[in-house]
């Protein structure tokens, strides 16, 4: 939702500027570019702030599981979920990360694993269906994911599989945290039930690697994301701080 | 474990036959072949019996989720988990199956989906990380998997990801059933803690589809299977009948 927030901000700025006297197309272009650069800077600062707040939850020696990619490839700065790891590492904490490969598009294997490896943060790649076993073996002390959209009550939409990971974390008594800019909150949506779930192409599953991995003509169900209820979320970390036990009230207070 | 059970049975028969007077190598060969054919027939009958018992749990209109492959490609007959679907369909019940693709080797996508499609049982393929969402949407009324080895208390080892599916089923109030021949029980093992978990090659995850899907040199954790505790198992179906609420006692009674 914060991508549309940025577009809305650019549109509002354009409308405002276009109404000014003596506005020329060249000047409008330059002023809009300035605004875009300002958003870029704010985004970087926002990632840094999320990392700073969230990394207080991490202590040296911890191992964190993440799902999909919420790093520097998804934002202007260090990312949301991954910014915690980067900030903790910058503080000299030893953090290890388990990255779910995140079928069907493998953002965890292709993006998250790459980002962490490049930044010298120890990372272990697993298939999505191995998260439960890794938790059972006591190898993970926290789960941190990003979010695409967060409803007023804290229900959080994110890449498909996040909801399942949250249930597994709950079962194993492991904190499940969401890291996202405050612009991700959509207060027009009371709860996650009102978030429609997009279906994506069957070929992502049946031909996801350039070759056929399932019988021709097979029926496929391919939801792009899922919604994790606030009841499974231990904390939401934004650039403003940490919302412990997210509820409609605590979120309203946080954003006030 | 039942594969080794069959080998042990063949070895015992060979030892017994070799000790007989007037035994020749030709006769030994023929008698061992007869024994192997007998096992094949028993295996088929065993699958049929599992299907007959287990299909009483299925009613028309139900949708069942399964993980990995426990069908005709894994046994001499109709399989274990899948035999329930085949028996129900033979009784005229309308059954729909969700098949987890089962990373890393995709047995669900490549084998289960193919078997069911071939037998005209409606099947929908999903990625492993979609099972929770499918359950949340009320699309699944039962989970049925096979088992590689079952401890005396009912803890069941099966393909990696099974344990996670069992937790998700519990969270959503969906029965989780295991279908396996009684030869799968290993009464020498008190519980699942004593079952060692094999680690498999990293390339299964990083190059599972003939092309590289993760950065070079990435660390990988690849357990071959996991153990679902009996506390998450609603019922175990064998060729002898159904063990409701598996415990050391109810299993002992069942096998007596």
Coordinates of C-alpha atoms in Angstrom, one line a residue:
Chain A
X1 CA 0.0 0.0 0.0
X2 CA 2.9 2.4 0.6
X3 CA 3.8 2.3 -3.2
X4 CA 0.4 3.8 -3.9
X5 CA 0.9 6.2 -1.0
X6 CA 4.0 7.6 -2.8
X7 CA 2.1 7.9 -6.1
X8 CA -0.8 9.7 -4.3
X9 CA 1.8 12.1 -2.8
X10 CA 3.3 12.8 -6.2
X11 CA -0.1 13.4 -7.7
X12 CA -1.1 15.8 -5.0
X13 CA 2.1 17.7 -5.4
X14 CA 1.6 17.8 -9.1
X15 CA -1.9 19.2 -8.7
X16 CA -0.7 21.8 -6.2
X17 CA 2.3 22.9 -8.4
X18 CA 0.2 23.0 -11.6
X19 CA -2.2 25.5 -10.0
X20 CA 0.6 27.9 -9.1
X21 CA 1.0 31.1 -11.2
X22 CA 4.0 31.2 -13.7
X23 CA 4.4 27.4 -13.6
X24 CA 6.1 26.0 -16.6
X25 CA 6.5 22.4 -17.7
X26 CA 10.2 22.6 -17.1
X27 CA 9.8 24.0 -13.6
X28 CA 7.0 21.4 -12.9
X29 CA 9.4 18.6 -13.9
X30 CA 12.2 19.9 -11.7
X31 CA 9.9 20.4 -8.7
X32 CA 8.4 16.9 -9.1
X33 CA 11.9 15.4 -9.4
X34 CA 12.8 17.2 -6.1
X35 CA 9.7 15.7 -4.5
X36 CA 10.6 12.2 -5.7
X37 CA 14.2 12.6 -4.4
X38 CA 12.7 13.8 -1.1
X39 CA 10.6 10.6 -1.0
X40 CA 13.7 8.5 -1.7
X41 CA 15.6 10.2 1.1
X42 CA 12.7 9.8 3.5
X43 CA 12.4 6.1 2.5
X44 CA 16.1 5.5 3.3
X45 CA 15.7 7.3 6.6
X46 CA 12.5 5.3 7.3
X47 CA 14.4 2.0 6.7
X48 CA 17.2 3.1 9.0
X49 CA 14.7 4.1 11.7
X50 CA 12.9 0.7 11.4
X51 CA 16.2 -1.0 11.7
X52 CA 17.2 1.1 14.7
X53 CA 14.0 0.5 16.6
X54 CA 13.6 -3.2 15.6
X55 CA 17.2 -4.2 16.3
X56 CA 16.6 -3.5 20.0
X57 CA 14.6 -6.8 19.9
X58 CA 17.7 -8.7 18.6
X59 CA 20.5 -9.9 20.8
X60 CA 23.8 -11.4 19.7
X61 CA 23.6 -15.1 18.9
X62 CA 20.0 -15.0 17.8
X63 CA 18.7 -16.7 14.7
X64 CA 15.8 -15.1 12.8
X65 CA 13.6 -16.6 10.2
X66 CA 12.2 -14.4 7.4
X67 CA 9.9 -15.1 4.5
X68 CA 10.0 -13.5 1.0
X69 CA 12.1 -10.4 0.5
X70 CA 11.8 -7.2 2.6
X71 CA 15.2 -5.9 2.1
X72 CA 17.1 -3.3 0.1
X73 CA 15.7 -4.7 -3.2
X74 CA 12.2 -3.8 -2.1
X75 CA 12.8 -0.3 -0.7
X76 CA 15.1 2.7 -1.3
X77 CA 17.1 1.9 1.8
X78 CA 18.0 -1.2 3.8
X79 CA 14.5 -2.6 3.7
X80 CA 12.1 -3.3 6.4
X81 CA 12.5 -6.8 7.9
X82 CA 16.1 -7.0 6.7
X83 CA 17.0 -3.5 8.1
X84 CA 16.8 -5.1 11.6
X85 CA 19.5 -7.6 10.7
X86 CA 21.6 -4.9 9.1
X87 CA 21.2 -2.6 12.0
X88 CA 22.0 -5.4 14.5
X89 CA 25.1 -6.4 12.5
X90 CA 26.2 -2.8 12.4
X91 CA 26.0 -2.8 16.2
X92 CA 28.3 -5.8 16.3
X93 CA 25.6 -8.3 17.1
X94 CA 26.0 -11.8 15.7
X95 CA 22.8 -12.5 13.9
X96 CA 22.0 -15.6 11.7
X97 CA 19.1 -15.7 9.3
X98 CA 17.0 -18.5 7.9
X99 CA 15.5 -17.5 4.6
X100 CA 12.4 -19.3 3.3
X101 CA 12.9 -19.8 -0.4
X102 CA 9.3 -18.5 -0.9
X103 CA 7.6 -20.4 -3.7
X104 CA 6.4 -19.9 -6.3
X105 CA 8.7 -17.0 -7.3
X106 CA 11.6 -17.8 -4.9
X107 CA 12.2 -14.2 -3.7
X108 CA 13.8 -15.7 -0.5
X109 CA 16.3 -17.8 -2.5
X110 CA 17.0 -15.3 -5.2
X111 CA 16.8 -12.0 -3.3
X112 CA 17.0 -12.3 0.4
X113 CA 19.7 -14.9 0.4
X114 CA 21.7 -12.8 -2.0
X115 CA 21.3 -9.6 0.0
X116 CA 22.3 -11.1 3.2
X117 CA 25.3 -13.0 1.7
X118 CA 26.5 -9.8 0.1
X119 CA 26.3 -8.0 3.4
X120 CA 28.2 -10.8 5.2
X121 CA 25.3 -11.8 7.4
X122 CA 25.2 -15.6 7.8
X123 CA 22.1 -17.0 6.1
X124 CA 20.8 -20.5 5.6
X125 CA 18.3 -21.2 2.8
X126 CA 15.4 -23.6 3.5
X127 CA 12.3 -24.7 1.6
X128 CA 9.1 -23.2 2.9
X129 CA 7.9 -26.5 4.3
X130 CA 11.1 -26.8 6.5
X131 CA 10.3 -23.8 8.7
X132 CA 8.3 -26.0 11.2
X133 CA 11.2 -28.4 11.6
X134 CA 13.8 -25.6 12.0
X135 CA 11.6 -24.1 14.8
X136 CA 11.1 -27.5 16.5
X137 CA 14.8 -28.0 16.6
X138 CA 15.2 -24.7 18.5
X139 CA 17.1 -23.1 15.7
X140 CA 15.0 -19.9 15.4
X141 CA 14.3 -17.4 18.1
X142 CA 12.2 -14.9 16.1
X143 CA 10.3 -14.5 12.9
X144 CA 10.4 -11.1 11.1
X145 CA 8.6 -10.4 7.8
X146 CA 7.5 -7.3 6.0
X147 CA 4.0 -6.4 5.1
X148 CA 2.2 -5.1 1.9
X149 CA -0.8 -3.7 3.7
X150 CA -1.8 -3.5 7.4
X151 CA -5.5 -3.1 8.4
X152 CA -6.5 -0.8 11.2
X153 CA -6.6 -3.7 13.7
X154 CA -3.1 -5.0 12.8
X155 CA -4.1 -7.8 10.4
X156 CA -1.2 -7.8 8.0
X157 CA -1.2 -8.8 4.3
X158 CA 2.1 -10.2 3.0
X159 CA 3.5 -12.7 0.6
X160 CA 1.7 -16.1 0.5
X161 CA 3.1 -18.3 3.2
X162 CA 3.5 -15.6 5.8
X163 CA 0.2 -16.6 7.6
X164 CA 1.4 -20.2 7.9
X165 CA 4.8 -19.2 9.3
X166 CA 2.9 -17.1 11.9
X167 CA 0.9 -20.1 13.0
X168 CA 4.0 -22.2 13.2
X169 CA 5.8 -19.5 15.3
X170 CA 2.8 -19.4 17.6
X171 CA 2.8 -23.1 18.1
X172 CA 6.5 -23.1 19.0
X173 CA 6.3 -20.0 21.2
X174 CA 8.4 -17.9 18.9
X175 CA 7.7 -14.2 18.6
X176 CA 6.4 -13.2 15.1
X177 CA 7.2 -9.6 14.2
X178 CA 6.2 -7.4 11.2
X179 CA 8.4 -4.6 10.0
X180 CA 6.8 -2.0 7.8
X181 CA 6.7 1.8 7.3
X182 CA 3.7 3.5 8.9
X183 CA 2.5 4.3 5.4
X184 CA 1.7 0.6 5.1
X185 CA -1.3 1.0 7.4
X186 CA -4.6 1.3 5.6
X187 CA -6.9 2.7 8.3
X188 CA -9.8 2.6 5.8
X189 CA -9.7 -1.2 6.2
X190 CA -11.0 -2.3 9.6
X191 CA -9.6 -5.8 9.4
X192 CA -8.0 -8.4 7.1
X193 CA -11.3 -9.9 6.1
X194 CA -11.8 -6.9 3.8
X195 CA -8.5 -7.4 1.9
X196 CA -9.1 -9.1 -1.4
X197 CA -6.6 -11.8 -2.3
X198 CA -5.3 -11.7 -5.9
X199 CA -4.9 -15.0 -7.8
X200 CA -1.9 -15.3 -10.0
X201 CA -1.0 -17.4 -13.1
X202 CA -0.9 -21.2 -12.7
X203 CA 2.3 -21.2 -14.7
X204 CA 4.2 -19.7 -11.8
X205 CA 3.7 -23.0 -10.1
X206 CA 3.7 -25.5 -13.0
X207 CA 6.5 -23.9 -15.0
X208 CA 8.2 -21.7 -12.4
X209 CA 11.7 -22.7 -13.3
X210 CA 11.5 -22.7 -17.1
X211 CA 10.5 -26.3 -17.2
X212 CA 7.3 -28.2 -16.6
X213 CA 7.1 -29.6 -13.1
X214 CA 3.4 -30.7 -13.0
X215 CA 1.1 -32.6 -15.4
X216 CA -0.4 -30.6 -18.3
X217 CA -3.8 -29.3 -17.6
X218 CA -3.6 -29.6 -13.9
X219 CA -5.8 -27.3 -11.8
X220 CA -3.8 -24.8 -9.7
X221 CA -4.6 -22.5 -6.8
X222 CA -2.1 -19.6 -6.6
X223 CA -3.0 -16.8 -4.1
X224 CA -0.4 -14.0 -4.3
X225 CA -0.5 -13.3 -0.6
X226 CA -2.3 -14.0 2.7
X227 CA -3.4 -12.1 5.7
X228 CA -1.9 -12.8 9.1
X229 CA -4.3 -11.9 11.9
X230 CA -3.1 -9.5 14.5
X231 CA -3.7 -12.2 17.1
X232 CA -0.6 -14.0 15.7
X233 CA 1.6 -10.9 15.6
X234 CA 3.8 -10.1 18.6
X235 CA 4.9 -6.7 17.5
X236 CA 4.8 -4.3 14.5
X237 CA 7.9 -2.2 14.0
X238 CA 7.6 1.1 12.1
X239 CA 10.0 4.0 11.7
X240 CA 8.2 5.5 14.7
X241 CA 8.9 2.7 17.1
X242 CA 7.5 -0.7 18.1
X243 CA 3.8 -1.5 18.5
X244 CA 3.7 -4.3 21.1
X245 CA 0.5 -6.4 20.9
X246 CA -1.1 -4.6 18.0
X247 CA -4.8 -3.7 18.4
X248 CA -6.9 -1.0 16.8
X249 CA -6.2 1.2 19.8
X250 CA -2.5 0.7 20.1
X251 CA -2.1 1.2 16.3
X252 CA -4.2 4.4 16.5
X253 CA -2.0 5.7 19.4
X254 CA 1.2 4.8 17.5
X255 CA 0.1 6.7 14.4
X256 CA -1.3 9.7 16.2
Chain B
X1 CA 10.4 -48.9 7.6
X2 CA 8.1 -51.3 5.7
X3 CA 10.6 -51.6 2.8
X4 CA 13.1 -53.0 5.3
X5 CA 10.4 -55.2 6.7
X6 CA 10.0 -56.8 3.3
X7 CA 13.7 -57.2 2.9
X8 CA 13.9 -58.8 6.4
X9 CA 11.1 -61.2 5.4
X10 CA 12.9 -62.2 2.2
X11 CA 16.1 -62.8 4.1
X12 CA 14.4 -64.9 6.7
X13 CA 12.7 -66.9 4.0
X14 CA 16.0 -67.4 2.2
X15 CA 17.7 -68.6 5.4
X16 CA 14.9 -71.0 6.1
X17 CA 14.8 -72.4 2.5
X18 CA 18.6 -72.7 2.2
X19 CA 18.6 -74.9 5.3
X20 CA 16.1 -77.4 3.7
X21 CA 17.4 -80.7 2.4
X22 CA 17.7 -81.1 -1.4
X23 CA 17.5 -77.3 -1.9
X24 CA 19.0 -76.3 -5.3
X25 CA 19.8 -72.8 -6.4
X26 CA 17.0 -73.0 -9.1
X27 CA 14.5 -74.1 -6.5
X28 CA 15.6 -71.5 -4.1
X29 CA 15.2 -68.8 -6.8
X30 CA 11.7 -70.1 -7.6
X31 CA 10.6 -70.2 -4.0
X32 CA 12.0 -66.7 -3.3
X33 CA 10.2 -65.4 -6.3
X34 CA 7.0 -66.9 -5.0
X35 CA 7.5 -65.2 -1.7
X36 CA 8.2 -61.9 -3.5
X37 CA 5.0 -62.3 -5.5
X38 CA 3.1 -63.1 -2.3
X39 CA 4.4 -59.9 -0.7
X40 CA 3.3 -58.0 -3.8
X41 CA -0.2 -59.5 -3.5
X42 CA -0.3 -58.8 0.2
X43 CA 0.8 -55.2 -0.5
X44 CA -2.0 -54.8 -3.0
X45 CA -4.6 -56.3 -0.6
X46 CA -3.1 -54.1 2.2
X47 CA -3.6 -50.9 0.2
X48 CA -7.2 -52.0 -0.7
X49 CA -7.9 -52.6 3.0
X50 CA -6.4 -49.2 4.1
X51 CA -8.6 -47.6 1.4
X52 CA -11.7 -49.5 2.5
X53 CA -11.3 -48.6 6.2
X54 CA -10.1 -45.0 5.6
X55 CA -12.7 -44.1 3.1
X56 CA -15.4 -44.5 5.8
X57 CA -14.0 -41.2 7.1
X58 CA -14.7 -39.5 3.8
X59 CA -18.1 -38.3 2.6
X60 CA -19.1 -37.0 -0.7
X61 CA -18.3 -33.3 -1.3
X62 CA -15.2 -33.4 0.9
X63 CA -11.9 -31.9 0.0
X64 CA -8.8 -33.5 1.3
X65 CA -5.2 -32.1 1.4
X66 CA -2.3 -34.4 1.0
X67 CA 1.5 -33.9 1.2
X68 CA 4.2 -35.7 -0.9
X69 CA 3.2 -39.0 -2.6
X70 CA 1.6 -41.9 -0.9
X71 CA -0.1 -43.4 -3.9
X72 CA 0.3 -46.3 -6.4
X73 CA 3.8 -45.1 -7.3
X74 CA 4.9 -45.7 -3.7
X75 CA 3.3 -49.1 -3.2
X76 CA 2.4 -52.2 -5.1
X77 CA -1.3 -51.3 -5.0
X78 CA -3.3 -48.1 -4.7
X79 CA -1.1 -46.5 -2.1
X80 CA -1.8 -45.6 1.4
X81 CA -3.1 -42.0 1.7
X82 CA -4.4 -42.0 -1.9
X83 CA -6.1 -45.4 -1.5
X84 CA -8.7 -43.6 0.6
X85 CA -9.5 -41.2 -2.3
X86 CA -9.6 -44.1 -4.8
X87 CA -11.8 -46.2 -2.5
X88 CA -14.2 -43.3 -1.9
X89 CA -14.3 -42.5 -5.6
X90 CA -15.1 -46.2 -6.3
X91 CA -18.0 -45.9 -3.9
X92 CA -19.3 -43.0 -5.9
X93 CA -18.3 -40.3 -3.5
X94 CA -17.2 -36.9 -4.9
X95 CA -13.8 -36.2 -3.4
X96 CA -11.5 -33.3 -4.3
X97 CA -7.8 -33.3 -3.4
X98 CA -5.4 -30.5 -2.8
X99 CA -1.9 -31.7 -3.5
X100 CA 1.1 -29.8 -1.9
X101 CA 3.8 -29.7 -4.5
X102 CA 6.3 -30.8 -1.8
X103 CA 9.6 -29.1 -2.2
X104 CA 12.4 -29.8 -2.8
X105 CA 11.7 -32.9 -5.0
X106 CA 8.1 -32.0 -6.0
X107 CA 6.6 -35.4 -5.5
X108 CA 3.2 -33.8 -5.0
X109 CA 3.4 -31.9 -8.3
X110 CA 5.0 -34.7 -10.3
X111 CA 3.5 -37.9 -8.8
X112 CA 0.4 -37.2 -6.7
X113 CA -1.1 -34.7 -9.1
X114 CA -0.4 -37.1 -12.0
X115 CA -1.9 -40.2 -10.3
X116 CA -5.1 -38.4 -9.3
X117 CA -5.5 -36.7 -12.7
X118 CA -5.1 -40.1 -14.4
X119 CA -7.7 -41.7 -12.1
X120 CA -10.1 -38.8 -12.8
X121 CA -10.1 -37.5 -9.2
X122 CA -10.3 -33.7 -9.2
X123 CA -7.0 -32.4 -7.9
X124 CA -5.7 -28.9 -7.3
X125 CA -2.0 -28.3 -7.0
X126 CA -0.7 -25.7 -4.5
X127 CA 2.7 -24.7 -3.2
X128 CA 3.5 -25.9 0.2
X129 CA 3.2 -22.5 1.7
X130 CA -0.4 -22.1 0.5
X131 CA -1.8 -24.9 2.7
X132 CA -2.6 -22.5 5.6
X133 CA -4.5 -20.1 3.3
X134 CA -6.5 -23.0 1.7
X135 CA -7.4 -24.2 5.2
X136 CA -8.4 -20.6 6.3
X137 CA -10.7 -20.3 3.4
X138 CA -12.5 -23.5 4.5
X139 CA -11.5 -25.3 1.3
X140 CA -10.2 -28.4 3.1
X141 CA -12.0 -30.8 5.5
X142 CA -9.3 -33.3 6.2
X143 CA -5.6 -33.9 5.8
X144 CA -4.3 -37.4 4.9
X145 CA -0.6 -38.3 4.5
X146 CA 1.4 -41.4 4.5
X147 CA 4.2 -42.3 6.9
X148 CA 7.7 -43.7 6.6
X149 CA 8.0 -44.9 10.1
X150 CA 5.7 -44.7 13.2
X151 CA 7.0 -45.0 16.7
X152 CA 5.3 -47.0 19.4
X153 CA 3.5 -43.9 20.7
X154 CA 2.2 -42.8 17.3
X155 CA 4.8 -40.2 16.5
X156 CA 5.0 -40.4 12.7
X157 CA 8.0 -39.7 10.4
X158 CA 7.1 -38.6 6.9
X159 CA 8.3 -36.3 4.1
X160 CA 9.6 -32.9 5.2
X161 CA 6.7 -30.5 5.6
X162 CA 4.2 -33.0 7.0
X163 CA 4.8 -31.8 10.6
X164 CA 4.0 -28.2 9.6
X165 CA 0.8 -29.2 7.8
X166 CA -0.3 -31.1 11.0
X167 CA 0.2 -27.9 13.0
X168 CA -1.8 -25.9 10.5
X169 CA -4.6 -28.5 10.5
X170 CA -4.7 -28.3 14.3
X171 CA -4.9 -24.5 14.3
X172 CA -7.8 -24.7 11.8
X173 CA -9.6 -27.5 13.6
X174 CA -9.1 -29.9 10.6
X175 CA -8.6 -33.6 11.3
X176 CA -5.1 -34.8 10.4
X177 CA -4.9 -38.5 9.5
X178 CA -2.0 -40.9 8.7
X179 CA -2.5 -43.9 6.4
X180 CA 0.1 -46.6 6.5
X181 CA 0.4 -50.4 6.7
X182 CA 0.9 -51.9 10.1
X183 CA 4.4 -52.9 9.1
X184 CA 5.3 -49.1 9.3
X185 CA 5.1 -49.3 13.1
X186 CA 8.6 -49.6 14.7
X187 CA 7.8 -50.7 18.2
X188 CA 11.5 -50.7 19.1
X189 CA 11.2 -46.9 19.0
X190 CA 9.3 -45.4 21.9
X191 CA 8.8 -42.0 20.4
X192 CA 9.7 -39.7 17.6
X193 CA 12.6 -38.1 19.5
X194 CA 14.6 -41.3 18.7
X195 CA 14.2 -41.0 15.0
X196 CA 17.3 -39.5 13.4
X197 CA 16.6 -37.0 10.6
X198 CA 18.7 -37.4 7.4
X199 CA 20.1 -34.3 5.8
X200 CA 20.1 -34.3 2.0
X201 CA 22.1 -32.5 -0.7
X202 CA 22.0 -28.7 -0.9
X203 CA 21.6 -28.9 -4.6
X204 CA 18.1 -30.3 -4.2
X205 CA 17.1 -26.8 -3.1
X206 CA 19.6 -24.6 -5.0
X207 CA 19.4 -26.4 -8.3
X208 CA 16.3 -28.5 -8.0
X209 CA 14.9 -27.7 -11.4
X210 CA 18.1 -28.0 -13.5
X211 CA 18.9 -24.4 -13.0
X212 CA 20.4 -22.4 -10.2
X213 CA 17.8 -20.7 -8.1
X214 CA 20.0 -19.4 -5.2
X215 CA 23.3 -17.6 -4.9
X216 CA 26.5 -19.7 -5.3
X217 CA 27.9 -20.9 -2.0
X218 CA 24.8 -20.3 0.0
X219 CA 24.3 -22.3 3.1
X220 CA 21.4 -24.7 3.0
X221 CA 19.5 -26.8 5.5
X222 CA 17.7 -29.8 3.9
X223 CA 16.1 -32.3 6.2
X224 CA 14.6 -35.2 4.3
X225 CA 11.7 -35.7 6.6
X226 CA 10.2 -34.6 9.9
X227 CA 8.3 -36.2 12.8
X228 CA 4.7 -35.3 13.5
X229 CA 3.9 -35.9 17.2
X230 CA 0.9 -38.2 18.0
X231 CA -0.7 -35.3 19.7
X232 CA -1.4 -33.7 16.3
X233 CA -2.7 -36.9 14.7
X234 CA -6.4 -37.5 14.8
X235 CA -6.3 -41.1 13.5
X236 CA -3.9 -43.6 11.9
X237 CA -5.4 -45.9 9.3
X238 CA -3.9 -49.3 8.7
X239 CA -5.1 -52.4 6.8
X240 CA -6.5 -53.6 10.1
X241 CA -8.8 -50.6 10.7
X242 CA -8.6 -47.1 12.3
X243 CA -6.7 -46.1 15.4
X244 CA -8.6 -43.1 16.8
X245 CA -6.5 -40.9 19.1
X246 CA -3.2 -42.8 18.7
X247 CA -1.4 -43.6 22.0
X248 CA 1.1 -46.3 23.0
X249 CA -1.8 -48.3 24.4
X250 CA -4.3 -47.9 21.5
X251 CA -1.5 -48.8 19.0
X252 CA -0.5 -51.9 21.0
X253 CA -4.2 -53.0 21.1
X254 CA -4.5 -52.4 17.4
X255 CA -1.5 -54.4 16.5
X256 CA -2.2 -57.3 19.0

